[in-house]
mmCIF file of C-alpha atoms and ligand atoms in Angstrom:
data_model
loop_
_atom_site.group_PDB
_atom_site.id
_atom_site.type_symbol
_atom_site.label_atom_id
_atom_site.label_comp_id
_atom_site.label_asym_id
_atom_site.label_seq_id
_atom_site.Cartn_x
_atom_site.Cartn_y
_atom_site.Cartn_z
ATOM 1 C CA MET A 325 0.018 0.018 -0.028
ATOM 2 C CA ASN A 326 1.194 3.488 -0.804
ATOM 3 C CA THR A 327 2.077 5.326 2.382
ATOM 4 C CA ASP A 328 1.597 8.723 0.755
ATOM 5 C CA VAL A 329 -1.864 9.917 1.635
ATOM 6 C CA ILE A 330 -1.538 13.157 -0.370
ATOM 7 C CA ILE A 331 0.452 13.577 -3.545
ATOM 8 C CA THR A 332 0.413 16.785 -5.595
ATOM 9 C CA LYS A 333 1.823 16.589 -9.097
ATOM 10 C CA ASN A 334 2.639 20.010 -10.457
ATOM 11 C CA ILE A 335 -0.529 21.640 -9.167
ATOM 12 C CA SER A 336 -1.190 25.287 -9.720
ATOM 13 C CA LYS A 337 -4.074 27.499 -8.743
ATOM 14 C CA THR A 338 -4.943 30.732 -10.533
ATOM 15 C CA TYR A 339 -7.811 32.974 -9.559
ATOM 16 C CA GLY A 340 -9.462 35.324 -12.011
ATOM 17 C CA THR A 341 -8.587 35.960 -15.645
ATOM 18 C CA GLY A 342 -6.658 38.405 -17.778
ATOM 19 C CA ASP A 343 -5.149 41.409 -16.044
ATOM 20 C CA ILE A 344 -6.496 40.439 -12.632
ATOM 21 C CA LYS A 345 -5.067 36.928 -12.704
ATOM 22 C CA VAL A 346 -3.616 35.865 -9.352
ATOM 23 C CA HIS A 347 -1.152 32.965 -9.324
ATOM 24 C CA ALA A 348 -1.980 31.779 -5.839
ATOM 25 C CA LEU A 349 -0.122 28.448 -6.076
ATOM 26 C CA ARG A 350 2.622 27.535 -8.513
ATOM 27 C CA HIS A 351 3.706 24.125 -9.803
ATOM 28 C CA THR A 352 3.646 22.346 -6.490
ATOM 29 C CA ASN A 353 5.075 18.872 -5.982
ATOM 30 C CA ILE A 354 4.590 17.566 -2.493
ATOM 31 C CA ASN A 355 4.156 14.095 -0.978
ATOM 32 C CA ILE A 356 2.605 13.720 2.455
ATOM 33 C CA LYS A 357 2.785 10.452 4.324
ATOM 34 C CA ARG A 358 0.004 8.855 6.318
ATOM 35 C CA GLY A 359 0.328 9.860 9.998
ATOM 36 C CA ASP A 360 2.478 12.889 9.280
ATOM 37 C CA TYR A 361 2.206 16.117 11.261
ATOM 38 C CA ILE A 362 2.918 19.125 9.080
ATOM 39 C CA ALA A 363 2.969 22.877 9.766
ATOM 40 C CA ILE A 364 2.566 25.304 6.830
ATOM 41 C CA ILE A 365 4.006 28.762 7.313
ATOM 42 C CA GLY A 366 4.401 31.804 5.112
ATOM 43 C CA PRO A 367 3.383 35.468 4.967
ATOM 44 C CA SER A 368 -0.232 36.626 4.574
ATOM 45 C CA GLY A 369 -1.444 36.200 0.958
ATOM 46 C CA SER A 370 1.292 33.676 0.079
ATOM 47 C CA GLY A 371 -1.125 30.847 -0.787
ATOM 48 C CA LYS A 372 -1.457 28.868 2.462
ATOM 49 C CA SER A 373 -5.309 28.765 2.450
ATOM 50 C CA THR A 374 -5.320 28.070 -1.270
ATOM 51 C CA PHE A 375 -3.107 25.019 -0.684
ATOM 52 C CA MET A 376 -5.256 23.823 2.210
ATOM 53 C CA ASN A 377 -8.503 24.289 0.286
ATOM 54 C CA LEU A 378 -7.060 22.228 -2.560
ATOM 55 C CA ILE A 379 -5.876 19.324 -0.481
ATOM 56 C CA GLY A 380 -9.157 19.563 1.517
ATOM 57 C CA CYS A 381 -11.103 19.180 -1.748
ATOM 58 C CA LEU A 382 -12.924 22.464 -1.127
ATOM 59 C CA ASP A 383 -11.574 23.699 -4.485
ATOM 60 C CA LYS A 384 -9.879 22.254 -7.499
ATOM 61 C CA PRO A 385 -6.443 22.984 -8.957
ATOM 62 C CA SER A 386 -6.330 25.000 -12.246
ATOM 63 C CA SER A 387 -3.748 22.470 -13.465
ATOM 64 C CA GLY A 388 -1.852 19.444 -12.294
ATOM 65 C CA LYS A 389 -2.986 16.311 -10.461
ATOM 66 C CA LEU A 390 -3.860 15.868 -6.846
ATOM 67 C CA PHE A 391 -4.119 12.403 -5.307
ATOM 68 C CA ILE A 392 -5.875 11.820 -2.021
ATOM 69 C CA ASP A 393 -5.461 8.250 -0.852
ATOM 70 C CA GLY A 394 -4.621 7.186 -4.380
ATOM 71 C CA THR A 395 -7.621 8.925 -6.079
ATOM 72 C CA ASP A 396 -6.985 11.712 -8.574
ATOM 73 C CA VAL A 397 -9.365 14.279 -7.173
ATOM 74 C CA SER A 398 -8.432 16.973 -9.717
ATOM 75 C CA GLN A 399 -10.814 15.359 -12.192
ATOM 76 C CA LEU A 400 -13.839 14.827 -9.856
ATOM 77 C CA ASN A 401 -17.155 16.772 -9.983
ATOM 78 C CA GLU A 402 -18.695 18.606 -7.020
ATOM 79 C CA ASN A 403 -20.637 15.539 -5.799
ATOM 80 C CA GLN A 404 -17.646 13.290 -5.961
ATOM 81 C CA LEU A 405 -15.471 15.897 -4.136
ATOM 82 C CA ALA A 406 -18.160 16.124 -1.429
ATOM 83 C CA THR A 407 -17.940 12.359 -0.963
ATOM 84 C CA ILE A 408 -14.122 12.521 -0.547
ATOM 85 C CA ARG A 409 -14.504 15.333 1.962
ATOM 86 C CA ARG A 410 -17.082 13.473 3.993
ATOM 87 C CA GLU A 411 -15.166 10.189 4.045
ATOM 88 C CA LYS A 412 -11.619 11.353 4.465
ATOM 89 C CA ILE A 413 -11.272 14.936 5.539
ATOM 90 C CA GLY A 414 -11.825 16.948 8.684
ATOM 91 C CA PHE A 415 -11.465 20.714 8.147
ATOM 92 C CA ILE A 416 -10.998 23.241 10.971
ATOM 93 C CA PHE A 417 -11.201 26.954 10.142
ATOM 94 C CA GLN A 418 -9.689 29.966 11.893
ATOM 95 C CA LYS A 419 -13.149 31.417 12.529
ATOM 96 C CA TYR A 420 -14.695 28.107 13.660
ATOM 97 C CA ASN A 421 -17.647 28.419 11.197
ATOM 98 C CA LEU A 422 -20.130 26.958 13.651
ATOM 99 C CA ILE A 423 -23.829 27.427 13.096
ATOM 100 C CA PRO A 424 -24.877 30.174 15.519
ATOM 101 C CA THR A 425 -28.386 28.924 16.178
ATOM 102 C CA LEU A 426 -27.315 25.386 17.095
ATOM 103 C CA ASN A 427 -25.771 24.280 20.393
ATOM 104 C CA ALA A 428 -22.463 22.412 20.569
ATOM 105 C CA LEU A 429 -24.097 18.962 20.467
ATOM 106 C CA GLU A 430 -26.132 19.855 17.406
ATOM 107 C CA ASN A 431 -23.173 21.483 15.604
ATOM 108 C CA VAL A 432 -21.130 18.355 16.025
ATOM 109 C CA SER A 433 -23.844 15.840 15.261
ATOM 110 C CA LEU A 434 -25.084 17.783 12.209
ATOM 111 C CA SER A 435 -22.442 16.589 9.720
ATOM 112 C CA THR A 436 -22.982 12.947 10.444
ATOM 113 C CA SER A 437 -26.698 13.464 9.664
ATOM 114 C CA PHE A 438 -25.655 13.522 6.037
ATOM 115 C CA ALA A 439 -23.610 10.338 6.376
ATOM 116 C CA GLY A 440 -26.480 7.936 6.970
ATOM 117 C CA VAL A 441 -25.926 7.485 10.725
ATOM 118 C CA LYS A 442 -28.939 6.886 12.966
ATOM 119 C CA ASN A 443 -30.157 9.751 15.126
ATOM 120 C CA LYS A 444 -29.334 8.095 18.468
ATOM 121 C CA ASP A 445 -25.893 7.003 17.337
ATOM 122 C CA ARG A 446 -25.168 10.479 15.973
ATOM 123 C CA LEU A 447 -25.862 12.117 19.371
ATOM 124 C CA LYS A 448 -23.880 9.475 21.246
ATOM 125 C CA ARG A 449 -20.937 10.035 18.973
ATOM 126 C CA ALA A 450 -21.171 13.814 19.270
ATOM 127 C CA GLU A 451 -21.261 13.492 23.072
ATOM 128 C CA LYS A 452 -18.210 11.355 23.021
ATOM 129 C CA LEU A 453 -16.306 13.721 20.748
ATOM 130 C CA LEU A 454 -17.258 16.742 22.899
ATOM 131 C CA GLY A 455 -16.025 14.770 25.898
ATOM 132 C CA MET A 456 -12.743 14.196 24.116
ATOM 133 C CA VAL A 457 -12.193 17.943 23.648
ATOM 134 C CA ASP A 458 -13.184 18.453 27.268
ATOM 135 C CA LEU A 459 -16.551 20.134 26.596
ATOM 136 C CA SER A 460 -18.998 17.748 28.310
ATOM 137 C CA LYS A 461 -20.198 20.681 30.365
ATOM 138 C CA ARG A 462 -20.860 22.912 27.375
ATOM 139 C CA MET A 463 -22.832 20.560 25.159
ATOM 140 C CA LEU A 464 -26.014 22.607 25.262
ATOM 141 C CA HIS A 465 -24.355 25.979 24.846
ATOM 142 C CA LYS A 466 -24.603 27.953 21.609
ATOM 143 C CA PRO A 467 -21.450 29.394 20.025
ATOM 144 C CA SER A 468 -22.235 32.900 21.417
ATOM 145 C CA GLU A 469 -22.230 31.437 24.911
ATOM 146 C CA MET A 470 -18.743 30.003 24.606
ATOM 147 C CA SER A 471 -15.206 31.428 24.469
ATOM 148 C CA GLY A 472 -13.180 31.423 21.301
ATOM 149 C CA GLY A 473 -11.126 28.466 22.537
ATOM 150 C CA GLU A 474 -14.248 26.518 23.406
ATOM 151 C CA GLN A 475 -15.821 27.230 20.039
ATOM 152 C CA GLN A 476 -12.693 26.041 18.291
ATOM 153 C CA ARG A 477 -12.790 22.784 20.352
ATOM 154 C CA VAL A 478 -16.424 22.323 19.177
ATOM 155 C CA ALA A 479 -15.128 22.844 15.627
ATOM 156 C CA ILE A 480 -12.426 20.183 16.196
ATOM 157 C CA ALA A 481 -15.090 17.728 17.507
ATOM 158 C CA ARG A 482 -17.214 18.470 14.491
ATOM 159 C CA ALA A 483 -14.245 17.925 12.131
ATOM 160 C CA LEU A 484 -13.712 14.502 13.756
ATOM 161 C CA SER A 485 -17.334 13.382 13.542
ATOM 162 C CA ASN A 486 -16.929 11.349 10.394
ATOM 163 C CA ASP A 487 -13.679 9.782 11.557
ATOM 164 C CA PRO A 488 -11.444 11.443 8.930
ATOM 165 C CA SER A 489 -7.891 10.213 8.216
ATOM 166 C CA ILE A 490 -6.738 13.699 7.216
ATOM 167 C CA ILE A 491 -7.220 16.660 9.538
ATOM 168 C CA LEU A 492 -6.649 20.091 8.051
ATOM 169 C CA ALA A 493 -6.560 23.132 10.268
ATOM 170 C CA ASP A 494 -6.191 26.614 8.745
ATOM 171 C CA GLU A 495 -4.838 28.863 11.468
ATOM 172 C CA PRO A 496 -6.715 27.031 14.265
ATOM 173 C CA THR A 497 -5.178 29.115 16.993
ATOM 174 C CA GLY A 498 -5.432 32.391 15.110
ATOM 175 C CA ASN A 499 -8.325 33.744 17.123
ATOM 176 C CA VAL A 500 -7.624 32.419 20.620
ATOM 177 C CA ASP A 501 -5.213 33.231 23.493
ATOM 178 C CA THR A 502 -1.976 31.335 23.981
ATOM 179 C CA LYS A 503 -3.321 29.039 26.656
ATOM 180 C CA SER A 504 -6.316 27.961 24.563
ATOM 181 C CA GLY A 505 -4.026 27.702 21.569
ATOM 182 C CA ASN A 506 -1.821 25.232 23.384
ATOM 183 C CA ARG A 507 -4.840 23.265 24.392
ATOM 184 C CA ILE A 508 -6.058 23.114 20.779
ATOM 185 C CA MET A 509 -2.573 22.012 19.624
ATOM 186 C CA GLY A 510 -2.552 19.326 22.321
ATOM 187 C CA ILE A 511 -5.815 17.883 20.999
ATOM 188 C CA LEU A 512 -4.538 17.961 17.381
ATOM 189 C CA GLU A 513 -1.358 16.240 18.515
ATOM 190 C CA ASP A 514 -3.360 13.513 20.300
ATOM 191 C CA ILE A 515 -5.210 12.855 17.063
ATOM 192 C CA ASN A 516 -1.881 12.657 15.189
ATOM 193 C CA ASN A 517 -0.536 10.225 17.817
ATOM 194 C CA LYS A 518 -3.467 7.959 16.978
ATOM 195 C CA GLY A 519 -2.087 7.778 13.441
ATOM 196 C CA GLU A 520 -4.141 10.413 11.648
ATOM 197 C CA THR A 521 -2.455 12.855 9.262
ATOM 198 C CA VAL A 522 -2.550 16.428 10.688
ATOM 199 C CA ILE A 523 -1.750 19.530 8.648
ATOM 200 C CA ILE A 524 -1.953 23.007 10.212
ATOM 201 C CA VAL A 525 -1.409 26.486 8.925
ATOM 202 C CA THR A 526 0.101 28.832 11.454
ATOM 203 C CA HIS A 527 1.726 32.254 11.831
ATOM 204 C CA ASP A 528 3.299 31.245 15.101
ATOM 205 C CA PRO A 529 6.839 29.828 14.897
ATOM 206 C CA ASN A 530 6.444 28.196 18.325
ATOM 207 C CA ILE A 531 3.489 26.243 17.024
ATOM 208 C CA ALA A 532 5.164 25.393 13.718
ATOM 209 C CA LYS A 533 8.190 23.865 15.386
ATOM 210 C CA ARG A 534 5.983 21.386 17.232
ATOM 211 C CA ALA A 535 5.285 19.706 13.868
ATOM 212 C CA LYS A 536 7.377 16.861 12.380
ATOM 213 C CA ARG A 537 7.772 18.725 9.127
ATOM 214 C CA ILE A 538 7.455 22.352 8.102
ATOM 215 C CA LEU A 539 6.449 23.548 4.634
ATOM 216 C CA LYS A 540 6.985 27.173 3.746
ATOM 217 C CA ILE A 541 4.948 29.012 1.134
ATOM 218 C CA GLN A 542 6.162 32.195 -0.468
ATOM 219 C CA ASP A 543 4.352 33.817 -3.433
ATOM 220 C CA GLY A 544 2.654 30.566 -4.203
ATOM 221 C CA VAL A 545 5.855 28.542 -4.128
ATOM 222 C CA VAL A 546 5.994 25.678 -1.609
ATOM 223 C CA SER A 547 9.293 24.612 -0.201
ATOM 224 C CA GLU A 548 10.598 22.385 2.604
ATOM 225 C CA GLU A 549 11.809 24.300 5.694
ATOM 226 C CA ASN A 550 14.672 22.369 7.191
ATOM 227 C CA ALA A 551 14.531 21.978 10.932
HETATM 228 N N1 ADP B 892 -11.235 33.485 -4.317
HETATM 229 C C1 ADP B 892 -10.210 34.206 -4.671
HETATM 230 N N2 ADP B 892 -10.234 35.013 -5.759
HETATM 231 C C2 ADP B 892 -9.234 35.803 -6.144
HETATM 232 N N3 ADP B 892 -8.092 35.828 -5.498
HETATM 233 C C3 ADP B 892 -7.931 35.066 -4.393
HETATM 234 C C4 ADP B 892 -8.991 34.238 -3.910
HETATM 235 N N4 ADP B 892 -8.581 33.580 -2.794
HETATM 236 C C5 ADP B 892 -7.318 33.989 -2.585
HETATM 237 N N5 ADP B 892 -6.900 34.879 -3.535
HETATM 238 C C6 ADP B 892 -5.591 35.504 -3.624
HETATM 239 O O1 ADP B 892 -4.641 34.486 -3.759
HETATM 240 C C7 ADP B 892 -3.455 34.760 -2.979
HETATM 241 C C8 ADP B 892 -3.226 33.665 -1.972
HETATM 242 O O2 ADP B 892 -4.302 33.757 -0.971
HETATM 243 P P1 ADP B 892 -4.454 32.786 0.255
HETATM 244 O O3 ADP B 892 -4.273 31.408 -0.187
HETATM 245 O O4 ADP B 892 -5.773 33.099 0.956
HETATM 246 O O5 ADP B 892 -3.208 33.243 1.185
HETATM 247 P P2 ADP B 892 -2.865 33.002 2.704
HETATM 248 O O6 ADP B 892 -3.852 31.988 3.241
HETATM 249 O O7 ADP B 892 -1.427 32.580 2.708
HETATM 250 O O8 ADP B 892 -3.029 34.327 3.404
HETATM 251 C C9 ADP B 892 -3.679 36.143 -2.430
HETATM 252 O O9 ADP B 892 -3.068 37.057 -3.330
HETATM 253 C C10 ADP B 892 -5.188 36.319 -2.394
HETATM 254 O O10 ADP B 892 -5.560 37.661 -2.520
HETATM 255 MG MG1 MG B 893 -5.133 32.060 4.852
#
């Protein structure tokens, strides 16, 4: 079995056309092994989120091939991409992206409702995941009733609800204090220790150096940062 869970073959991403063309990612060749723990660093606007959105199957490369678990996803349609996301990928965003009208339990159990899991099992699983991120006492709270760090932990529990093998976190500690940030990183590292692939974008060098491997992006060009 191939141990590379993500392979990019010369992928590029260009936004817009003509004079307003932006080359957000250029000719990228990267292999990522199953169980790896990677930090992506680089200045604002360098292409970090573009890279994450591509490997998270939220967007498609303009050219090149992208393999997730051996499947070339660069050729898939929207429905097929949604299936890959649901089966393999957990995405955590800087601004949590929780649904404001739903409590923590509902936010976490919602995504499994599309995955054909029974109601009772969904809630049980959501409870377990919220326990794992230490939020058993906040299950019935809505996002506005929780701190930033707590909301991000709900978002992590939600990202884990379909048992993904690839966890992508785009600046997961960007909106929380240092203490909450460390707690969030601890949870992501526990997940990595269980064998899942974890990729995080960060501005914080102290967070980046916790990873096993650092990739640097500058003007859309990805390179290996040697430790
Ligand atoms: N949807 C979009 N349409 C046009 N340009 C975009 C879009 N998304 C990002 N960009 C541009 O692509 C470049 C890379 O953006 P992004 O990947 O968000 O960078 P980062 O996450 O490193 O801050 C930037 O110049 C940004 O303005
Ligand atoms: Mg970004």
